[in-house]
Tab-separated table of C-alpha atoms in Angstrom:
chain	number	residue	atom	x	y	z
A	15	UNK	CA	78.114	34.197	5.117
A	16	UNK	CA	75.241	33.214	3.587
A	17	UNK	CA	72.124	35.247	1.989
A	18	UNK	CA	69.799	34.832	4.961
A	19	UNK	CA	72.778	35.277	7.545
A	20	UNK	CA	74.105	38.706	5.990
A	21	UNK	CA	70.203	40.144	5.856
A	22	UNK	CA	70.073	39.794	9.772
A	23	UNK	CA	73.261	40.753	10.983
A	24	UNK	CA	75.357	42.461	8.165
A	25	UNK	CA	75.783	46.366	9.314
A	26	UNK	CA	73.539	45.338	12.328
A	27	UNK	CA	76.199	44.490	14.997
A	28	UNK	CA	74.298	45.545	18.647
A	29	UNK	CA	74.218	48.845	19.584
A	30	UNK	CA	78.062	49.561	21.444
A	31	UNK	CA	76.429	52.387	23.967
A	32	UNK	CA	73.448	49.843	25.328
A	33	UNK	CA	73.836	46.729	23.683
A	34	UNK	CA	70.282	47.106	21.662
A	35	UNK	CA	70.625	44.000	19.592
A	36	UNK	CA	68.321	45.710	17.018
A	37	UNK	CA	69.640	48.461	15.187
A	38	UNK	CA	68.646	51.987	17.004
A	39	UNK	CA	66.284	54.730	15.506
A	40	UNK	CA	68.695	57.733	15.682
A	41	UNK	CA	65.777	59.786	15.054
A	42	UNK	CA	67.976	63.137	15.257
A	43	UNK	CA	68.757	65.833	12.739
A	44	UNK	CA	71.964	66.801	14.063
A	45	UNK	CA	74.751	65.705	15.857
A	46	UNK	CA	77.171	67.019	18.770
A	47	UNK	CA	80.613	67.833	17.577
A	48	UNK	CA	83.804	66.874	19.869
A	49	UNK	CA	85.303	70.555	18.565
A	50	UNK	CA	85.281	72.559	15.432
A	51	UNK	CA	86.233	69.577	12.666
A	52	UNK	CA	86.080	66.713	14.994
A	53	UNK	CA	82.478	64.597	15.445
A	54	UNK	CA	81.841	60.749	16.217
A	55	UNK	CA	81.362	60.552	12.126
A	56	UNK	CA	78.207	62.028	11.893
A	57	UNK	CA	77.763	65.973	11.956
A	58	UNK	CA	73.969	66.332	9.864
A	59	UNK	CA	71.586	63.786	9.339
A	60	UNK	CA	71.201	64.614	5.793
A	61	UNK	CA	74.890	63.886	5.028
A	62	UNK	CA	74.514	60.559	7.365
A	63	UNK	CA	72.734	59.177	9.853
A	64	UNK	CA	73.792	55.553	11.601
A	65	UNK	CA	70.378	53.374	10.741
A	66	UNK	CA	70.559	54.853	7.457
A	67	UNK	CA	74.287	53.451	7.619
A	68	UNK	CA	73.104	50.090	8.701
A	69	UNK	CA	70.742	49.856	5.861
A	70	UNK	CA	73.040	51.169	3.142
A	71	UNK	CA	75.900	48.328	4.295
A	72	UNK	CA	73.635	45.138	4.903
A	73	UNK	CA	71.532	45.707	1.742
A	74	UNK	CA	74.598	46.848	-0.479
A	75	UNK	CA	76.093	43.074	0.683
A	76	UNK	CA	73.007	41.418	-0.474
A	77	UNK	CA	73.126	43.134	-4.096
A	78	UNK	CA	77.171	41.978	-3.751
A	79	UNK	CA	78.293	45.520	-3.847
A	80	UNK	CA	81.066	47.702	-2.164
A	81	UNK	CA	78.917	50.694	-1.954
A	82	UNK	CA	74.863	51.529	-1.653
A	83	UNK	CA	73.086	55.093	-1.359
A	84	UNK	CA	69.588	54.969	0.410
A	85	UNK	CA	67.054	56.994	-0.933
A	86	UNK	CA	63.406	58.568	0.321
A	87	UNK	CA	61.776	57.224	-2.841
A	88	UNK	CA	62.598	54.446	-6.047
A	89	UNK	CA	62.122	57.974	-8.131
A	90	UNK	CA	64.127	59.628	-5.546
A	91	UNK	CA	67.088	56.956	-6.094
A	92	UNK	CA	66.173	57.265	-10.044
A	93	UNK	CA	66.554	60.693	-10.021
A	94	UNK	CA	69.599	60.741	-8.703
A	95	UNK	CA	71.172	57.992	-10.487
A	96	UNK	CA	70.019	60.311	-13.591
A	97	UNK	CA	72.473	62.820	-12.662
A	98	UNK	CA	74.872	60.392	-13.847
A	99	UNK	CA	74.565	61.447	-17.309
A	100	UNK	CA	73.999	65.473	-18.980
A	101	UNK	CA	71.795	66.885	-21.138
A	102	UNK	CA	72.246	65.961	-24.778
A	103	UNK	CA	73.606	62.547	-24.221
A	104	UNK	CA	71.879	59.351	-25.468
A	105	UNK	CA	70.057	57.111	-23.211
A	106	UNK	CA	68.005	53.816	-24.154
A	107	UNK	CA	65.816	52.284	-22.328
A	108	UNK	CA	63.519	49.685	-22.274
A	109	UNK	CA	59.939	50.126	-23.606
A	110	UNK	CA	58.404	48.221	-20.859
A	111	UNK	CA	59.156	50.205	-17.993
A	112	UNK	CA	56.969	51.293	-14.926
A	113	UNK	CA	54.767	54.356	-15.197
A	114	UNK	CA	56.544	56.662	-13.426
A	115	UNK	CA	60.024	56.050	-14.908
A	116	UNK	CA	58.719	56.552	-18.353
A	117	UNK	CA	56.866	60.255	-17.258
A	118	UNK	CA	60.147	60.861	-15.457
A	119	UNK	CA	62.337	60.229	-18.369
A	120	UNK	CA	59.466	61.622	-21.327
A	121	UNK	CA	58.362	64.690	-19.306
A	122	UNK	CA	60.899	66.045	-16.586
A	123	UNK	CA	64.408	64.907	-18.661
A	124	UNK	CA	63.559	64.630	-22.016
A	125	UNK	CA	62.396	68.528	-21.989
A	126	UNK	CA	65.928	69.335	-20.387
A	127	UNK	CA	67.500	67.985	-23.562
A	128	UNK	CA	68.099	64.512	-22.712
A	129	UNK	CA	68.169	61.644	-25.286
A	130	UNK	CA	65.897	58.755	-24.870
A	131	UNK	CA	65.393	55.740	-27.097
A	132	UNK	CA	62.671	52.856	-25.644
A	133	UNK	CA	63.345	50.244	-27.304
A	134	UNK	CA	61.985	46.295	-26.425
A	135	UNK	CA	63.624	44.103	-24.442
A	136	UNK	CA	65.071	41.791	-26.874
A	137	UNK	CA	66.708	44.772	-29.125
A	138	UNK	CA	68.356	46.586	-26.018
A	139	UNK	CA	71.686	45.432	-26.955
A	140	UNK	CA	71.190	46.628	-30.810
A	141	UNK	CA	69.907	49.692	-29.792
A	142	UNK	CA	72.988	50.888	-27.795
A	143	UNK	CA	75.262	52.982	-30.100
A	144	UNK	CA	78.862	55.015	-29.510
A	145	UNK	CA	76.497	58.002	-28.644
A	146	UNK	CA	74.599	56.094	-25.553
A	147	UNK	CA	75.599	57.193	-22.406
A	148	UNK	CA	73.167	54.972	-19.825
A	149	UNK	CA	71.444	52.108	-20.050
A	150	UNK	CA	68.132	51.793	-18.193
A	151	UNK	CA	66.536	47.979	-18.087
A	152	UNK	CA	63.940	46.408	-15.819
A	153	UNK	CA	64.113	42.935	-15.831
A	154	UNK	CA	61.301	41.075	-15.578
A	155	UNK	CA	59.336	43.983	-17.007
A	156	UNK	CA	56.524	46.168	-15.684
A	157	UNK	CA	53.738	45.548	-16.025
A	158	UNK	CA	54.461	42.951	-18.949
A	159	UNK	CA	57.233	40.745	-17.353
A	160	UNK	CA	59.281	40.556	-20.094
A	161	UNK	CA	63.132	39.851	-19.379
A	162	UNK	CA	66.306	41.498	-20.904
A	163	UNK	CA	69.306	39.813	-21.244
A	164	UNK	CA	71.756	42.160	-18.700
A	165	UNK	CA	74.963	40.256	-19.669
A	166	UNK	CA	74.175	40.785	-23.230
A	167	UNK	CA	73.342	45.089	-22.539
A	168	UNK	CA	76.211	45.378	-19.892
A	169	UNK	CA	78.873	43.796	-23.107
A	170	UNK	CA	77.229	45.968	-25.611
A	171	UNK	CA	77.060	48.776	-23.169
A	172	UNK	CA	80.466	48.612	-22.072
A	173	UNK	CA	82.622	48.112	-25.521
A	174	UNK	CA	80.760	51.960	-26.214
A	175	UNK	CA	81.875	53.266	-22.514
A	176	UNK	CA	78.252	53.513	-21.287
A	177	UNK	CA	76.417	52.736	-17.910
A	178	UNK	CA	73.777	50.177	-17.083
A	179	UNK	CA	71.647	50.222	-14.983
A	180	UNK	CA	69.103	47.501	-13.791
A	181	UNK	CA	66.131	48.149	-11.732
A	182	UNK	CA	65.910	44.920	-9.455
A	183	UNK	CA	62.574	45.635	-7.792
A	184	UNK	CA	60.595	42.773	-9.075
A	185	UNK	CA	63.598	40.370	-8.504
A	186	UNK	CA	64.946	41.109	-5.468
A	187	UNK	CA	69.010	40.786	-4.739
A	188	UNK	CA	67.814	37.142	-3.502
A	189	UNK	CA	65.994	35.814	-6.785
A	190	UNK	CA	68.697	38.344	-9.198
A	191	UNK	CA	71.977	39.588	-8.241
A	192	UNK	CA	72.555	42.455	-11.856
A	193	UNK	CA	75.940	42.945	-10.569
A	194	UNK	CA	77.267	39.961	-10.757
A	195	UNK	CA	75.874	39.941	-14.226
A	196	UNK	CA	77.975	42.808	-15.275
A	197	UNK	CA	75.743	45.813	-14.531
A	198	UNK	CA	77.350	49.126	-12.790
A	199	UNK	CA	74.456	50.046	-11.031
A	200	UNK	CA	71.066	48.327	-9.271
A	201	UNK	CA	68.363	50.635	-8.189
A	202	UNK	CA	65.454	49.471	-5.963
A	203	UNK	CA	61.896	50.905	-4.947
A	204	UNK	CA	62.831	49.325	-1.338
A	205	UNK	CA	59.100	50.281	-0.743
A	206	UNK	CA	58.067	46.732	-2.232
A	207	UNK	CA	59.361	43.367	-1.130
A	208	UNK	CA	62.665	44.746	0.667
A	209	UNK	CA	60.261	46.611	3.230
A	210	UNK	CA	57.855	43.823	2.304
A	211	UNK	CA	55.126	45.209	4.193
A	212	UNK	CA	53.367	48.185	2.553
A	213	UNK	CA	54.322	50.609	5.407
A	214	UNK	CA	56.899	52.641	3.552
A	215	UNK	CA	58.684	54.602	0.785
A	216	UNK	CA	62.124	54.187	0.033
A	217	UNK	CA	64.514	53.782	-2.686
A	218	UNK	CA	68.083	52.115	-2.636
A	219	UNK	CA	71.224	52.521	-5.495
A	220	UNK	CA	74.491	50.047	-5.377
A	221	UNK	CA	77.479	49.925	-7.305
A	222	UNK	CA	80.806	48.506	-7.209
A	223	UNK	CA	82.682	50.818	-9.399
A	224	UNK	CA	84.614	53.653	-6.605
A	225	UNK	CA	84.155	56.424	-9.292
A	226	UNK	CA	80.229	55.752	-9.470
A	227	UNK	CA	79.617	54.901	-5.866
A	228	UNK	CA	81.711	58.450	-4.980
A	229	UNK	CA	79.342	60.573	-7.333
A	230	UNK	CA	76.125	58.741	-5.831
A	231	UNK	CA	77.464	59.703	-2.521
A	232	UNK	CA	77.474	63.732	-3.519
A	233	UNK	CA	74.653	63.896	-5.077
A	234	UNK	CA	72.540	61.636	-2.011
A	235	UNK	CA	73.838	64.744	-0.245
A	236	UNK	CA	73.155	67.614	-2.109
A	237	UNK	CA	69.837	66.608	-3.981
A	238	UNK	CA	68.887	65.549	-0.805
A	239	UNK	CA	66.126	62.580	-1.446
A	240	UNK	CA	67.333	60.159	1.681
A	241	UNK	CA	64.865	58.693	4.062
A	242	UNK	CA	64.227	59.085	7.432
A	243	UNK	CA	65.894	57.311	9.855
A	244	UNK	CA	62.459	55.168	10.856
A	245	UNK	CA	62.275	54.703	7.287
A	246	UNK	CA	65.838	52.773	7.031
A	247	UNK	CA	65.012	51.238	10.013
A	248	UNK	CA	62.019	49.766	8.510
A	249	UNK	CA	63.816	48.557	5.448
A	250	UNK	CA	66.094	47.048	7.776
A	251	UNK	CA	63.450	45.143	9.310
A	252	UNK	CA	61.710	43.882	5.911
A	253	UNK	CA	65.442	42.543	4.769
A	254	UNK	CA	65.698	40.276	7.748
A	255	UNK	CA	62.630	37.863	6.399
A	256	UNK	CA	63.286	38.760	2.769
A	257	UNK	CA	64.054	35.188	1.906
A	258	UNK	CA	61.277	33.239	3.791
A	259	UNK	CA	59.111	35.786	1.973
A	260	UNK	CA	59.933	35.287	-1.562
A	261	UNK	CA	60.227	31.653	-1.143
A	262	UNK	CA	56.533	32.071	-0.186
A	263	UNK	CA	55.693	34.593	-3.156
A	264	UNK	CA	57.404	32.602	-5.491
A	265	UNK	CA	55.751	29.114	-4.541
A	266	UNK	CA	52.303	31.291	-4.197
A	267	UNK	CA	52.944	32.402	-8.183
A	268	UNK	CA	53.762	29.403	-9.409
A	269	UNK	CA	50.352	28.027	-8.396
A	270	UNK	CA	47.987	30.835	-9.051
A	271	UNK	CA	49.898	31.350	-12.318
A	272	UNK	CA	49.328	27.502	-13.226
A	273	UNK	CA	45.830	28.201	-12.283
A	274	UNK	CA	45.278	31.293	-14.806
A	275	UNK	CA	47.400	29.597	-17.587
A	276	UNK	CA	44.292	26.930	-17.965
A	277	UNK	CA	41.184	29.435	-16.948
A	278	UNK	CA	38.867	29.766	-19.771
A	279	UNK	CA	38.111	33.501	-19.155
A	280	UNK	CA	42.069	34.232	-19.429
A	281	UNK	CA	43.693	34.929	-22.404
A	282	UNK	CA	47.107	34.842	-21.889
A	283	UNK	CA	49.066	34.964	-18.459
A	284	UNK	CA	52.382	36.537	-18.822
A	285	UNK	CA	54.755	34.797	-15.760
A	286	UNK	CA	58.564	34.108	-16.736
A	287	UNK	CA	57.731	30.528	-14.767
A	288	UNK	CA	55.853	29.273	-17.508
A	289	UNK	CA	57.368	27.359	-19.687
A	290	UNK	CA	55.438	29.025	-22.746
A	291	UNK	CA	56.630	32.422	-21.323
A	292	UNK	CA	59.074	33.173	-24.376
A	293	UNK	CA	61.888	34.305	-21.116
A	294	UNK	CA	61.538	31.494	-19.502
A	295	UNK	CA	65.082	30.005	-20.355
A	296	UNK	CA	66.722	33.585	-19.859
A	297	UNK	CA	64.667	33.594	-17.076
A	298	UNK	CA	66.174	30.378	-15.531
A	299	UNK	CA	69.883	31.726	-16.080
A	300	UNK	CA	69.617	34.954	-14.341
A	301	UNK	CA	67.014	34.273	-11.623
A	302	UNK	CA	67.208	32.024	-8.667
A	303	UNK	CA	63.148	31.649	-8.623
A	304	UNK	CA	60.790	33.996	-10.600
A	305	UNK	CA	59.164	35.800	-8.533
A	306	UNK	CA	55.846	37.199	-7.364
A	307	UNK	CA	54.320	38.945	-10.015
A	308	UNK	CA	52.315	37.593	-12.463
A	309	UNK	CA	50.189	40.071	-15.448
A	310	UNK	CA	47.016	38.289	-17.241
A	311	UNK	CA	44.997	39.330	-20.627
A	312	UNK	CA	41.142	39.379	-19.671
A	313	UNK	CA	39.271	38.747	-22.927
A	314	UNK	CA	38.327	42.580	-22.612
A	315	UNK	CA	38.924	46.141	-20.753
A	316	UNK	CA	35.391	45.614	-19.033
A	317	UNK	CA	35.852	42.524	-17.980
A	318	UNK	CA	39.201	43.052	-16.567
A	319	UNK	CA	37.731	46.145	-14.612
A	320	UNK	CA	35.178	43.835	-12.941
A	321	UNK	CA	37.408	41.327	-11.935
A	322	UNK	CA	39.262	43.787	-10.450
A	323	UNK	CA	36.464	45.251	-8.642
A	324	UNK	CA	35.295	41.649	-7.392
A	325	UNK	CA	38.085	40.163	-5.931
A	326	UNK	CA	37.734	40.070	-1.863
A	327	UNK	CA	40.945	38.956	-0.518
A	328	UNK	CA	43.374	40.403	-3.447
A	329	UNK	CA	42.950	44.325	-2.227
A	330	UNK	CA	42.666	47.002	-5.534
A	331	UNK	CA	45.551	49.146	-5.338
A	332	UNK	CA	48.689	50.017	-6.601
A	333	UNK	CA	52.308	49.146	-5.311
A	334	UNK	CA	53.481	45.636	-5.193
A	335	UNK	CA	56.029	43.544	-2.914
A	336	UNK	CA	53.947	43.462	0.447
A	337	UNK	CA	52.699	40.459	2.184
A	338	UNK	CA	49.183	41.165	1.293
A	339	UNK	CA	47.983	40.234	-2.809
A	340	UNK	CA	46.977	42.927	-4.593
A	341	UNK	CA	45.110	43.569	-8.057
A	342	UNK	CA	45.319	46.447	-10.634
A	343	UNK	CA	44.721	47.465	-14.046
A	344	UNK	CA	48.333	49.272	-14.733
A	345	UNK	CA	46.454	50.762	-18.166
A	346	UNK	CA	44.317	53.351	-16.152
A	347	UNK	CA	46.626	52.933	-12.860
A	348	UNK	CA	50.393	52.512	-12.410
A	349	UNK	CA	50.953	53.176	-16.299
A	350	UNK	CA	48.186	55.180	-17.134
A	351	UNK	CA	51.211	57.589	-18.152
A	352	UNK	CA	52.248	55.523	-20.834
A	353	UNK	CA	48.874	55.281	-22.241
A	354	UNK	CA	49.597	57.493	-25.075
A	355	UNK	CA	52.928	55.810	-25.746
A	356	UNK	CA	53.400	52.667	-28.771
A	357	UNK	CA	54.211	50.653	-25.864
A	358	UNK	CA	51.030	51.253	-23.869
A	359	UNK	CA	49.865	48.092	-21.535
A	360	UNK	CA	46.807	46.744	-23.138
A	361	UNK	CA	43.944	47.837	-21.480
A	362	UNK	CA	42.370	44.331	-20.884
A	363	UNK	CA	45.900	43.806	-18.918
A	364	UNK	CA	45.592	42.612	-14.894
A	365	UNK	CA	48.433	42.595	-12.799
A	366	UNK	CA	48.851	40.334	-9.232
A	367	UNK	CA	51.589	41.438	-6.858
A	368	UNK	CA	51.484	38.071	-5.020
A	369	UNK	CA	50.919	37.958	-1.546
A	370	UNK	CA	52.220	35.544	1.150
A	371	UNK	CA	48.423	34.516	1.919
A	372	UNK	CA	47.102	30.756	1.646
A	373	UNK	CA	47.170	29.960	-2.418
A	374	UNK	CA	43.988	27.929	-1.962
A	375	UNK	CA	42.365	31.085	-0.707
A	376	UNK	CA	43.930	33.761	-3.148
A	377	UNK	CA	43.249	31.111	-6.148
A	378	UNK	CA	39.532	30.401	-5.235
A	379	UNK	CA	39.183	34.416	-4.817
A	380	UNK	CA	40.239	35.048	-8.136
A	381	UNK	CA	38.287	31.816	-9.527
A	382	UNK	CA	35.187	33.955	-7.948
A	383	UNK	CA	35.823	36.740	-9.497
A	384	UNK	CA	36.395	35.488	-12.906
A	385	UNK	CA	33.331	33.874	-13.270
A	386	UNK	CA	31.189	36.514	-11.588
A	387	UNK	CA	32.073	39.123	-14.096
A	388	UNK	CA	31.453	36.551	-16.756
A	389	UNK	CA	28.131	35.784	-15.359
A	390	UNK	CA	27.508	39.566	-15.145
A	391	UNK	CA	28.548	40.142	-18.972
A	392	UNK	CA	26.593	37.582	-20.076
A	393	UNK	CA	23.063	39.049	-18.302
């Protein structure tokens, strides 16, 4: 079956007890046993729980993987994914990673004893050694939208026996499929465009390698991080329009990016769609489409903070991936962590999580904006 086809009915057959045709909320923490031993394969919701099921099988098939481990939170599926790997062992990742990976990694793991190299996205390969145990890549980037060449990592990773792992949030399985690409495991904040509407936290992990996927089980159970059963039911919702939504995202980016790339008051817009973008051709090879995001270079910190605080449609806050636009300046909010990092995001740095609005609208917005703060700086 095909991508759309899978994301509506994959793990989603109707209910067998009423014949729901959407997948129940088993909103229950535990579950009746036959006798001592014997249950209906569910005994604690914890361990399982059937929408949770449903998700984990229909979004596993979109990533085109044999297994997938839900999670209450991307960090939640990050954390456990980091349990992979033991203190003392070597793991590089790339600079150019979201804000709460890097304090994750610098402040929580690092102190434990754990290795970490973050290194840019075109010396990942280089940079992995016989003493790396994990790869970590984003691809595109945040906030910079940089790209990393995952066949290149996974063959460098793989003649040294270590893991990669891609973060596919910005891509989504239908614009990047990492697996296919030789990765062992994809990790999503399904809070972003797989829910797709900004009413949730969750986080997903896939694999097709048995030995992985067996370990990710365990640990999903005894760390404990997995969502709530309206929670997977949510995701489950967001996955059924995934593709009409990023074909709208996408088609929205490519025009307000276009737009940006020719402003006067912008100094540089960073969008893998661009031909100029220096990923573009990578880009081409291991996306479908390029996605919704788009980062942009005001000509300074103060201007960037008033366009920010001008726009009327794009909303000011952090998160990305929902059908509403939104605006932020990731220096003092999604990576104000990394601001004391060599790889800080320049503070004059704006990035749009692309909505599904009109373009017209979302482009004259921002054309507003731009030229009220200018105004403003120049009185």
């Amino acid at each position: 079956m095909e991508f759309e086809t899978r994301a509506i009915h994959e793990g989603q057959e109707p209910d067998p007890a009423t014949g729901a045709l959407t997948v129940p909320i088993y909103q229950t923490s535990t579950f009746v046993q036959d006798a001592v031993g014997e249950n209906k394969g569910y005994d604690y919701s914890r361990s399982g729980n059937p929408t949770r099921t449903a998700l984990q099988l229909c979004l596993a098939s979109l990533e085109g993987a044999e297994h997938g481990a839900a999670f209450s939170s991307g960090l939640g599926a990050t954390t456990t994914v980091m349990h992979l790997v033991n203190p003392g062992e070597r793991v590089v990742c790339v600079n150019d990673v979201y804000g709460g990976v890097y304090r994750m990694f610098s402040q929580v793991y690092a102190p434990k004893g754990y290795e970490f190299d973050f290194v840019p996205d075109a010396e990942v390969a280089g940079a992995i050694d016989e003493r790396t145990r994990l790869v970590w890549l984003e691809t595109p980037t945040n906030p910079l939208l940089n790209l990393v060449d995952i066949k290149a990592a996974a063959e460098a990773a793989h003649a040294v026996g270590a893991l990669v792992v891609v973060d596919n949030t910005f891509a989504t399985p239908y614009l990047q499929r990492p697996l296919e690409l030789g990765a062992d495991v994809v990790v999503h904040s399904t809070t972003k465009y797989l829910g797709g509407h900004s009413d949730l936290i969750g986080g997903f992990a896939a694999t097709n390698d048995p030995t992985v996927a067996e370990r990710l089980y365990f640990l999903q159970k005894s760390l404990g991080a997995v969502p709530s059963p309206f929670d997977s039911w949510l995701v489950l919702r967001g996955l059924k329009t995934l593709a009409v939504r990023m074909r709208k995202h996408c088609e929205n980016a490519r025009a307000i990016a276009e737009f940006l790339d020719g402003h006067p008051k912008v100094e540089r817009v960073l969008y893998p769609g661009l031909e100029s973008h220096p990923g573009h051709e990578l880009a081409k090879q291991q996306m479908s489409d390029f996605g919704g995001m788009i980062s942009f270079l005001a000509e300074s910190e103060e201007e960037a903070i008033a366009v920010c605080a001008r726009t009327k449609i794009w909303q000011l806050a952090e998160s990305l991936g929902g059908v509403e636009s939104l605006i932020e300046l990731p220096a003092q909010m999604t990576h104000a962590s990394t601001a004391d990092a060599p790889f800080a995001a320049p503070k004059n740095l704006i990035r749009l999580s692309v909505g599904i609005e009109s373009a017209d609208d979302l482009i004259a917005d921002l054309e507003a904006a731009l030229v009220r703060s200018a105004a403003t700086a120049g009185t």
